CSV table of C-alpha atoms and ligand atoms in Angstrom, one decimal:
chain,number,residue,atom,x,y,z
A,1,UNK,CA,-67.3,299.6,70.9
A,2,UNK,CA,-65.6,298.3,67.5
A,3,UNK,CA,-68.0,298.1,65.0
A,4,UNK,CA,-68.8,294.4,63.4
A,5,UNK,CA,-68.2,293.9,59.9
A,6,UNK,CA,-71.2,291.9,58.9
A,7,UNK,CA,-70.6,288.9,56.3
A,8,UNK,CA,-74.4,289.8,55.2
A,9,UNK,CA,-76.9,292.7,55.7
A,10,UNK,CA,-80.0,293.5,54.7
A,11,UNK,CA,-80.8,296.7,53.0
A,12,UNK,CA,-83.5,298.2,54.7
A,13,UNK,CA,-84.7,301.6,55.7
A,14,UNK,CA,-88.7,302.9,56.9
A,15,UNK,CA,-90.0,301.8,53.7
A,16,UNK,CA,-90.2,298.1,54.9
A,17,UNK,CA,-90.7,299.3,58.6
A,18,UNK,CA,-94.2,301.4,56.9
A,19,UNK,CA,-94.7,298.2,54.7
A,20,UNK,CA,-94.9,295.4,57.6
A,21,UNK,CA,-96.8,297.6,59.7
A,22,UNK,CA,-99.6,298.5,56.8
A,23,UNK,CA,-99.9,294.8,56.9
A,24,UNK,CA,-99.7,294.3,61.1
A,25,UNK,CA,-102.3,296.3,61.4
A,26,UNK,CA,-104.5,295.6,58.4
A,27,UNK,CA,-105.0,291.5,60.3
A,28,UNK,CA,-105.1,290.1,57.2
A,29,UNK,CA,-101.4,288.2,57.3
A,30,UNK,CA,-101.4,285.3,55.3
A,31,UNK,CA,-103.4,283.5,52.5
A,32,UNK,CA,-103.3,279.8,51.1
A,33,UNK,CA,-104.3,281.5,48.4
A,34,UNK,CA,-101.8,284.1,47.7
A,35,UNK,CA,-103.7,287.2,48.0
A,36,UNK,CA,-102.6,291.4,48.0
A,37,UNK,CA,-99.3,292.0,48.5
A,38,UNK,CA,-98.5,288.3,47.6
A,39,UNK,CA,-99.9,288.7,44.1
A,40,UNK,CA,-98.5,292.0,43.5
A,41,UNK,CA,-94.9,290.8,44.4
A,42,UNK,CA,-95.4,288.1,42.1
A,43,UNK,CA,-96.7,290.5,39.1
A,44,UNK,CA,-93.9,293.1,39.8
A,45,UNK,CA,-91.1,290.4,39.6
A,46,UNK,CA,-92.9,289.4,36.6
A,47,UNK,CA,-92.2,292.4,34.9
A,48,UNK,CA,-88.7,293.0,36.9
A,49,UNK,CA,-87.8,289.5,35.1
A,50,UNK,CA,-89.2,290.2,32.2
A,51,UNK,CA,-90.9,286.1,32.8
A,52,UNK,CA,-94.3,284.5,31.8
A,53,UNK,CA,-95.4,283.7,35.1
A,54,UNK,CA,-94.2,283.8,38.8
A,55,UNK,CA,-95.6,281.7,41.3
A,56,UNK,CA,-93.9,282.7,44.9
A,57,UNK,CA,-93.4,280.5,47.7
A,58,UNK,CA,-91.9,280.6,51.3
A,59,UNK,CA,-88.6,279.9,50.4
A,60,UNK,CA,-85.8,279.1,47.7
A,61,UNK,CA,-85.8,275.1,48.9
A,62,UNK,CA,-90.0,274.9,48.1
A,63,UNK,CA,-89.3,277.0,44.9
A,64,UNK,CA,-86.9,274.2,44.0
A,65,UNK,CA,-88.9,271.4,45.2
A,66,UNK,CA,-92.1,272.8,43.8
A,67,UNK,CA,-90.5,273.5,40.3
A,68,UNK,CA,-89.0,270.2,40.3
A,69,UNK,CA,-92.2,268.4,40.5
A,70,UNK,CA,-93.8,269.8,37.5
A,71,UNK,CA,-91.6,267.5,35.3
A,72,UNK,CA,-91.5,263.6,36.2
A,73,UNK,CA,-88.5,263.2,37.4
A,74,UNK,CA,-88.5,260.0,39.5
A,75,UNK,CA,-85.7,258.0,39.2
A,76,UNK,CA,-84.5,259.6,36.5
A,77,UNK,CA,-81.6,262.1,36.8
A,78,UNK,CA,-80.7,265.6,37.4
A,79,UNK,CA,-78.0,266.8,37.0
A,80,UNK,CA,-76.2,269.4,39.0
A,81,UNK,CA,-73.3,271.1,40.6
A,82,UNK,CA,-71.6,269.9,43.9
A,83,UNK,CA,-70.7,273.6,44.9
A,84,UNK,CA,-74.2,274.7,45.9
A,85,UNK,CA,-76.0,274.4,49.1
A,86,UNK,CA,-78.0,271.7,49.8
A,87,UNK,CA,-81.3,272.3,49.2
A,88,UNK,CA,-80.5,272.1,45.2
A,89,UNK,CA,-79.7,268.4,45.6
A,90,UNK,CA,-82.3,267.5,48.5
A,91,UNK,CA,-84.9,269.1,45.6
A,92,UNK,CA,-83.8,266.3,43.4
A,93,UNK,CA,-84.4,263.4,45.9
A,94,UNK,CA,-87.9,265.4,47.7
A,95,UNK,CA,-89.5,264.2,44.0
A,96,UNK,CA,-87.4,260.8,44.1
A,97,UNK,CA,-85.0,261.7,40.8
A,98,UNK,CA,-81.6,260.9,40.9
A,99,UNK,CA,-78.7,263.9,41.5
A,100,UNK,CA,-75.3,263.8,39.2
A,101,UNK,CA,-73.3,265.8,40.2
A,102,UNK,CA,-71.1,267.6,37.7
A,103,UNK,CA,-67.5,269.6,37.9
A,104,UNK,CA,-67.7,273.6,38.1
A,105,UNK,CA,-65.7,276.1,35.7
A,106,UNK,CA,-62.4,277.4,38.0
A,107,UNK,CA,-62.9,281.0,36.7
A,108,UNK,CA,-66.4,281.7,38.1
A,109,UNK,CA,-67.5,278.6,39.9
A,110,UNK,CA,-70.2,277.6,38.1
A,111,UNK,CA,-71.2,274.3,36.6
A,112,UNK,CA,-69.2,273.5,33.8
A,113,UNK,CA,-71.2,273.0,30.4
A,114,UNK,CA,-68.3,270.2,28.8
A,115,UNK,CA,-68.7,268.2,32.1
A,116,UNK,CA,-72.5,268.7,31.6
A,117,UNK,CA,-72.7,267.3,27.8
A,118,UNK,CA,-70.4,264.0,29.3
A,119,UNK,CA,-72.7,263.3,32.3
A,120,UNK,CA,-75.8,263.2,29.9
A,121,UNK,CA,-77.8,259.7,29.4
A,122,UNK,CA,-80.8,258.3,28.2
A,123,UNK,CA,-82.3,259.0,31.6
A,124,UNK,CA,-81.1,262.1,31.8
A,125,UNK,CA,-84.5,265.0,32.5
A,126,UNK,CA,-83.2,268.0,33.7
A,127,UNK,CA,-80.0,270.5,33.9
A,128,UNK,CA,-79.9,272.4,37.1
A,129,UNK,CA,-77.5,275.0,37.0
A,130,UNK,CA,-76.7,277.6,39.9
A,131,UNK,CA,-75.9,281.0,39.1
A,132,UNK,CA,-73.2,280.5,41.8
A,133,UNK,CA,-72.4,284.0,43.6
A,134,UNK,CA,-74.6,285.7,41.3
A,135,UNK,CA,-72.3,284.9,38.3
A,136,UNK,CA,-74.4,283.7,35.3
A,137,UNK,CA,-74.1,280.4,34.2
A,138,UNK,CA,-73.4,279.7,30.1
A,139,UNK,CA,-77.3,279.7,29.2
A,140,UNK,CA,-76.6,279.6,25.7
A,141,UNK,CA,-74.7,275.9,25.7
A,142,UNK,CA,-77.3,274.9,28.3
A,143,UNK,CA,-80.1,275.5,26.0
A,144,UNK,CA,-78.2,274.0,23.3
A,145,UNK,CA,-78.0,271.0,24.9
A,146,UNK,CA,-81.3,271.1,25.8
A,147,UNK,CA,-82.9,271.2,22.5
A,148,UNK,CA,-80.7,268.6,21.3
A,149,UNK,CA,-81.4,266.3,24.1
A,150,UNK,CA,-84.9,267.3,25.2
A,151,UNK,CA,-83.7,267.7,27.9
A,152,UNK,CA,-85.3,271.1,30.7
A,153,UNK,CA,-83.4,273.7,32.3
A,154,UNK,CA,-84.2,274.1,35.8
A,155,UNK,CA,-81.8,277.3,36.9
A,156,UNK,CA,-81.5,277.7,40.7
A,157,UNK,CA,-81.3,281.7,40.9
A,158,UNK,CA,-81.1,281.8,44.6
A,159,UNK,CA,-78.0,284.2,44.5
A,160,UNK,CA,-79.0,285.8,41.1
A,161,UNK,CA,-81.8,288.2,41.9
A,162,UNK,CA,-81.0,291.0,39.3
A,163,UNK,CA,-78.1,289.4,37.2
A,164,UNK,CA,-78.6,289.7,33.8
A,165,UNK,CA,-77.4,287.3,30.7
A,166,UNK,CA,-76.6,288.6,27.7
A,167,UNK,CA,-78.6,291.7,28.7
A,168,UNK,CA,-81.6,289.8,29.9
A,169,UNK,CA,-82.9,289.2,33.9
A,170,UNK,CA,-82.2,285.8,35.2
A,171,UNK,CA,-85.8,284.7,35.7
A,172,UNK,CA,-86.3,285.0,31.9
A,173,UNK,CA,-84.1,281.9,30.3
A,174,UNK,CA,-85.4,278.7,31.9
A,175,UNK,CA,-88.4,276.3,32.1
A,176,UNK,CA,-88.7,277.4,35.4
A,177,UNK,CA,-85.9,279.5,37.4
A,178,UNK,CA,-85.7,279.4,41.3
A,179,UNK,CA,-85.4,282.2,43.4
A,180,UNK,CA,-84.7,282.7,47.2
A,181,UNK,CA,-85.4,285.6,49.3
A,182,UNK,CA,-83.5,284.5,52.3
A,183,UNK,CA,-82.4,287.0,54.8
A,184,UNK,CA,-78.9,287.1,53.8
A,185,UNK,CA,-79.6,287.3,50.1
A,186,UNK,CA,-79.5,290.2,47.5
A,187,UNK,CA,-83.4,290.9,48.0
A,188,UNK,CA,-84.5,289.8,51.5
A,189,UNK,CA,-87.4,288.4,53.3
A,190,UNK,CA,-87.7,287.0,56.5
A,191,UNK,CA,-88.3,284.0,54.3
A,192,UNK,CA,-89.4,283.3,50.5
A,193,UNK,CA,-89.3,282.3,47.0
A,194,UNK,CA,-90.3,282.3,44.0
A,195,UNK,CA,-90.3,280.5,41.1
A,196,UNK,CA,-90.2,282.0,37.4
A,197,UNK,CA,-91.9,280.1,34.3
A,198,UNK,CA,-90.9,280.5,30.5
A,199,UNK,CA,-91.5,277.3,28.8
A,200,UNK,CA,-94.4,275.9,27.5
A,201,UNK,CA,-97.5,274.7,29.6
A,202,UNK,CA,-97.5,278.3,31.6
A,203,UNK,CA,-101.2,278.3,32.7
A,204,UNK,CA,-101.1,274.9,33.8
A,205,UNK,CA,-97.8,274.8,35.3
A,206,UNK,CA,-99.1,278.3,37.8
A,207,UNK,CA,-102.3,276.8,38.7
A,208,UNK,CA,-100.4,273.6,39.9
A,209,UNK,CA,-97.7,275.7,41.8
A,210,UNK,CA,-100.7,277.2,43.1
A,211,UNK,CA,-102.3,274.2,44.3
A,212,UNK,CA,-99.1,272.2,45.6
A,213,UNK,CA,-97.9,275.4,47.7
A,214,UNK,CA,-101.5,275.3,49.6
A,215,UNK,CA,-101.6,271.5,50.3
A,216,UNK,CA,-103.2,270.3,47.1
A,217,UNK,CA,-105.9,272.7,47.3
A,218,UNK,CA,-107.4,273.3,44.1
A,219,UNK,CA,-111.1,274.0,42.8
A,220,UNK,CA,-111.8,277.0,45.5
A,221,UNK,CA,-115.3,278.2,45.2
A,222,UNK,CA,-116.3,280.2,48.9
A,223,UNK,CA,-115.5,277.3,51.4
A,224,UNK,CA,-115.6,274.7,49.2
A,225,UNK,CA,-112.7,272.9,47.6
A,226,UNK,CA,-111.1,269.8,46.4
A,227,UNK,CA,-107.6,268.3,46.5
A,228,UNK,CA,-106.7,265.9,43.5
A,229,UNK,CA,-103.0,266.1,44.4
A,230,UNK,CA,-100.9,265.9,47.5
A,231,UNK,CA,-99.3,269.4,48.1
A,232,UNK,CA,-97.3,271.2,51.2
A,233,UNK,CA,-97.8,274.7,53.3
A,234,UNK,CA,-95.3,276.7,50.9
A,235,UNK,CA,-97.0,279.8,50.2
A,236,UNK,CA,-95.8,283.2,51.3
A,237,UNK,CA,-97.2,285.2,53.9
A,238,UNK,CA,-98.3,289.2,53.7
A,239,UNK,CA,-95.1,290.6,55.8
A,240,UNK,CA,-92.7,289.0,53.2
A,241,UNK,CA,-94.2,290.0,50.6
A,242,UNK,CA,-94.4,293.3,52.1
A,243,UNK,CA,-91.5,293.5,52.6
A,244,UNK,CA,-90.2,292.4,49.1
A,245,UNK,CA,-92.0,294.7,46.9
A,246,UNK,CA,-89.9,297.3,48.9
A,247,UNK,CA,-86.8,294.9,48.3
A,248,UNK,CA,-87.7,294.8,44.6
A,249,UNK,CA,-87.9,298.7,44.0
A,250,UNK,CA,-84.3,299.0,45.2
A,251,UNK,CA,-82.9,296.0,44.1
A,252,UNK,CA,-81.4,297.5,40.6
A,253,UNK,CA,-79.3,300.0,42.9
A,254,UNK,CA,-78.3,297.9,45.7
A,255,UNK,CA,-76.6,295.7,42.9
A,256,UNK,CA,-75.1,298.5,41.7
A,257,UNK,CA,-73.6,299.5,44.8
A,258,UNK,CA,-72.7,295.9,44.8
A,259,UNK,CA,-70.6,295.9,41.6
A,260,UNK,CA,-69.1,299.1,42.6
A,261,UNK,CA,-67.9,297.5,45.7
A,262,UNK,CA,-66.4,294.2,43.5
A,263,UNK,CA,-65.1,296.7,41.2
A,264,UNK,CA,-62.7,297.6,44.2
A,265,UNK,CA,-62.2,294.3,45.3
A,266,UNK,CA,-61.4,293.1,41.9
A,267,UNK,CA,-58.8,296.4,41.6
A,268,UNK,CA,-57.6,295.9,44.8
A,269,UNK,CA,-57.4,292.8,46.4
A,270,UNK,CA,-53.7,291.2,45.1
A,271,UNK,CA,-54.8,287.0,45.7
A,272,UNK,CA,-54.6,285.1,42.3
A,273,UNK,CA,-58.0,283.1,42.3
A,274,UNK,CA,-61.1,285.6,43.2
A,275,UNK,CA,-64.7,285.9,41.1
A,276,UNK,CA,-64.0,287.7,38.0
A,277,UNK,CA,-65.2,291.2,37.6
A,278,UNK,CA,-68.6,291.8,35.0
A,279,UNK,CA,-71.7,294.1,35.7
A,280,UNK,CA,-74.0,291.0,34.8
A,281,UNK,CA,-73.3,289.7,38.6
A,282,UNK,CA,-75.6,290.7,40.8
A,283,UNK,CA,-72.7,289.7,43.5
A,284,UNK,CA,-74.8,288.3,46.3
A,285,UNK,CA,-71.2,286.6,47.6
A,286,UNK,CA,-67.5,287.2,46.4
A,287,UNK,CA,-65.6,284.5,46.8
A,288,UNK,CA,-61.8,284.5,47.0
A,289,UNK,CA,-59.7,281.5,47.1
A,290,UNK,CA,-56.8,281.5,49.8
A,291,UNK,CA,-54.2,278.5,51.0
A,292,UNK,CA,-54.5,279.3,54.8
A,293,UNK,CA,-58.7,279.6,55.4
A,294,UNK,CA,-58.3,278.7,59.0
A,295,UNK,CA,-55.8,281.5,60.0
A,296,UNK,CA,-57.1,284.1,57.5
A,297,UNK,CA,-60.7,283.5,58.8
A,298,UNK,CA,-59.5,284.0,62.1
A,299,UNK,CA,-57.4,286.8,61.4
A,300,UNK,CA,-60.5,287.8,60.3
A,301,UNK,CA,-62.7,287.7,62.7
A,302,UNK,CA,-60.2,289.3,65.5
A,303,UNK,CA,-60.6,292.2,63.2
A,304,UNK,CA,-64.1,292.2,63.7
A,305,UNK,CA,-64.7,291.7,59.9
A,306,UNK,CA,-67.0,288.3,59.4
A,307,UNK,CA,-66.1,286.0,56.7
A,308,UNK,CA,-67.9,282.7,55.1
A,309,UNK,CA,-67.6,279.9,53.3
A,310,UNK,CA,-70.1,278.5,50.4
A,311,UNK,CA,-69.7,275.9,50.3
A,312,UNK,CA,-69.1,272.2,51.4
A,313,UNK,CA,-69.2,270.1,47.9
A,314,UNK,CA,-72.8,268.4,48.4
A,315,UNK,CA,-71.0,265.0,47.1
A,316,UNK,CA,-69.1,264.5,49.8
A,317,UNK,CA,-71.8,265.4,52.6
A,318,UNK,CA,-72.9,261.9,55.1
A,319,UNK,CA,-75.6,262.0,53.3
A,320,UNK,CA,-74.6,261.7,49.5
A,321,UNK,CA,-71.3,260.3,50.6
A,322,UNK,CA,-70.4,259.5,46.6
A,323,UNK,CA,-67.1,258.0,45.9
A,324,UNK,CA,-66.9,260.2,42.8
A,325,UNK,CA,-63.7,262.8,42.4
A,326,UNK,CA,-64.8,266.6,41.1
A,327,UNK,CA,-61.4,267.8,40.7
A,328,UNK,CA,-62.3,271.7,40.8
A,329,UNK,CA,-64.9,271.6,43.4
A,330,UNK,CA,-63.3,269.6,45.8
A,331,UNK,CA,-60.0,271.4,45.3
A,332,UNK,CA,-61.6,274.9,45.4
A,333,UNK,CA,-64.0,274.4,48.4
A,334,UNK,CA,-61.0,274.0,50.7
A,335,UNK,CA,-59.8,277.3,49.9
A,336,UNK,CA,-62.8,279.5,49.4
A,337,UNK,CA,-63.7,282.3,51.7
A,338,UNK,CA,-66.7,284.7,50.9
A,339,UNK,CA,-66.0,288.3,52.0
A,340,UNK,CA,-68.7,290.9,53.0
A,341,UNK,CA,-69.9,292.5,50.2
A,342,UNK,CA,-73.2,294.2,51.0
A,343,UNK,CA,-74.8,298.0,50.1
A,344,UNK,CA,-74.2,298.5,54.1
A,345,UNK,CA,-70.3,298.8,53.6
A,346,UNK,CA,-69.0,302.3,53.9
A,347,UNK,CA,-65.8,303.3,52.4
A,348,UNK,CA,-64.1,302.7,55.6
A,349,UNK,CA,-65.2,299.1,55.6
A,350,UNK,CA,-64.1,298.0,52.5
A,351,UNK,CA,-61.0,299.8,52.6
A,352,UNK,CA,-60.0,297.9,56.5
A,353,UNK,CA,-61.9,294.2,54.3
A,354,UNK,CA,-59.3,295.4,51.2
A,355,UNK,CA,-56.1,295.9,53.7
A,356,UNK,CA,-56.5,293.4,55.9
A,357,UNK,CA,-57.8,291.1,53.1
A,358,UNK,CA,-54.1,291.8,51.7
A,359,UNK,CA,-52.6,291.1,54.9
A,360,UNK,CA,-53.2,287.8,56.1
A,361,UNK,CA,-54.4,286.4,52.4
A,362,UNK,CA,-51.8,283.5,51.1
A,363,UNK,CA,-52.0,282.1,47.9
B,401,PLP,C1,-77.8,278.1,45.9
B,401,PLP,C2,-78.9,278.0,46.8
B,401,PLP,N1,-80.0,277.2,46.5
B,401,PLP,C3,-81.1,277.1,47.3
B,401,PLP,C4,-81.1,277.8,48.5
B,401,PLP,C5,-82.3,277.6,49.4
B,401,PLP,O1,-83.0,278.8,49.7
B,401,PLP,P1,-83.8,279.0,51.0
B,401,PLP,O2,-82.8,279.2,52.1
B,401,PLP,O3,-84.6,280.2,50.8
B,401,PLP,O4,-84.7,277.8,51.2
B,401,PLP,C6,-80.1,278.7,48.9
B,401,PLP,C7,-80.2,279.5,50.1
B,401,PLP,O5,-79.6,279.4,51.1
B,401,PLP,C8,-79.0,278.8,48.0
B,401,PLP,O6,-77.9,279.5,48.3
């Protein structure tokens, strides 16, 4: 049988099959209250990040929802790149603010500060940047603009487990940063998230996260407790957990091996829009841009090599449907294909994605 070349892969070996059966057979599985391998995951990315606090959840959509909520943001706006999946924006509209949707940069993809700075009102409460790809946004103008506006920095860091700015972990910059541990990302769960705090307010800010990702539940003493605030079932369970603290330890090389593997692509693969190349990138997805998706996903595919695409501009989906033009995103997102890009690959696999990438790629 012909191998499958999968799009995404997780990284696994007996040290998360030994960590989820510790936790099978120990019956203790999940905890509103975030409990054992729960709180050490969340003190381990702590120090992996280099952050004030983390407070993990069941996936990167609560981490966004849940972070979003700790400012007041109804109807006032956020603003926010089209080229993102959609849980950035539904975040936005969960706590009733308002999304504006900016242009991206065309050399990595990510949300352009220039178009940022001319989208900014008087209403205006938070920047959300994504570190789209695993390419680090321009922290340094965000920040700027933040200080001059007052304005909070809410990075969603869903594909950026790992990727460092100016030498720093992403987790370590914003008011709060967002993190998924989706199956298909960078460090996997079966589902999770976490959210990273570095602003001011820390102690308060956790114990609220605490609270709203166990329905409200605050004021536990034994049985007894009290709920001043509505909350939802966000926290993470044992097996996750588990499973990330395993994820975690090898998350530095499995990047690596990443990088090396865009390294090659970057060498080697001849179309004339692709991510750019820099060890900061923690390379979750690379992203080229080709004229003829349809036929070179297809060629693809009868090649047994699985391709993607990330994504559909949010702006345009049924239920945004905004009349607004982003020149870039729009123009870009009819052209991008994500190739595999995964510690899995052998050398044979990206040598047949590289070849046949070369192939049936026009520009
Ligand atoms: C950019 C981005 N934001 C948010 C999310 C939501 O994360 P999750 O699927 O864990 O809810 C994802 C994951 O798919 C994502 O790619």
């Amino acid at each position: 049988m012909i191998k499958k070349i999968k799009l995404f892969d997780p990284f696994v070996d007996h040290k998360e099959e030994n960590a989820i059966k510790k936790v099978l057979h120990s019956h203790f599985w999940a905890s509103g209250t975030g409990e054992r391998n729960v709180i050490k995951f969340e003190e381990l990315f702590k120090k992996y990040t280099n952050s004030k606090e983390c407070v993990a959840v069941n996936s990167g959509t609560a981490a966004l929802h849940l972070a979003l909520s700790l400012f007041n943001i109804k109807n006032k706006e956020v603003i926010l790149p089209s080229l993102s999946f959609v849980s950035t924006a539904h975040a936005i509209i969960y706590n009733g603010g308002i999304p504006v949707f900016v242009d991206v940069e065309p050399k990595t993809l990510c949300i352009d500060p220039e178009k940022v700075k001319n989208a900014i009102t008087k209403n205006t409460e938070v920047i959300l940047p994504v570190h789209f790809a695993g390419m680090p946004c321009n922290l340094d103008e965000f920040t700027k603009i933040s200080k001059k506006h007052n304005i909070k920095i809410i990075e969603d860091a869903a594909h950026a487990s790992g990727t460092t700015y100016k030498n720093r972990k992403i987790g370590s910059h914003g008011d709060a940063v967002c993190f998924s541990f989706h199956p298909v990302k960078n460090l996997a769960m079966p589902s999770g998230g976490l959210i990273s705090l570095n602003g001011t307010n820390i102690t308060k800010f956790k114990d609220i996260l605490k609270s709203k990702r166990w329905v409200g539940i605050s004021n536990r003493k034994g049985s007894k407790y009290d709920v001043a605030d509505i909350g939802w079932n966000y926290y993470m369970n044992e097996f996750s957990a588990a499973i990330g603290i395993e994820q975690l330890k090898k998350l530095d090389r499995s990047n690596t091996k990443r990088r090396s593997i865009a390294k090659r692509y970057s060498k080697d693969i001849k179309v004339l829009r692709k991510i750019p190349f820099t060890k900061d990138c923690s390379y979750h997805i690379y992203w080229i841009i080709v004229s003829n998706r349809n036929e070179f996903m297809r060629k693809m595919e009868e090649n047994n090599i699985e391709t993607g695409i990330h994504y559909f501009p949010i702006h345009k989906m049924k239920l945004y449907n905004l009349k607004l033009t982003l020149k870039v995103t729009e123009e870009s997102s009819e052209k991008l294909v994500s190739l595999p890009i995964h510690p899995n690959l052998t050398d044979k696999d990206i040598k047949k994605i590289i070849k046949l990438t070369n192939q049936f790629a026009k520009n």
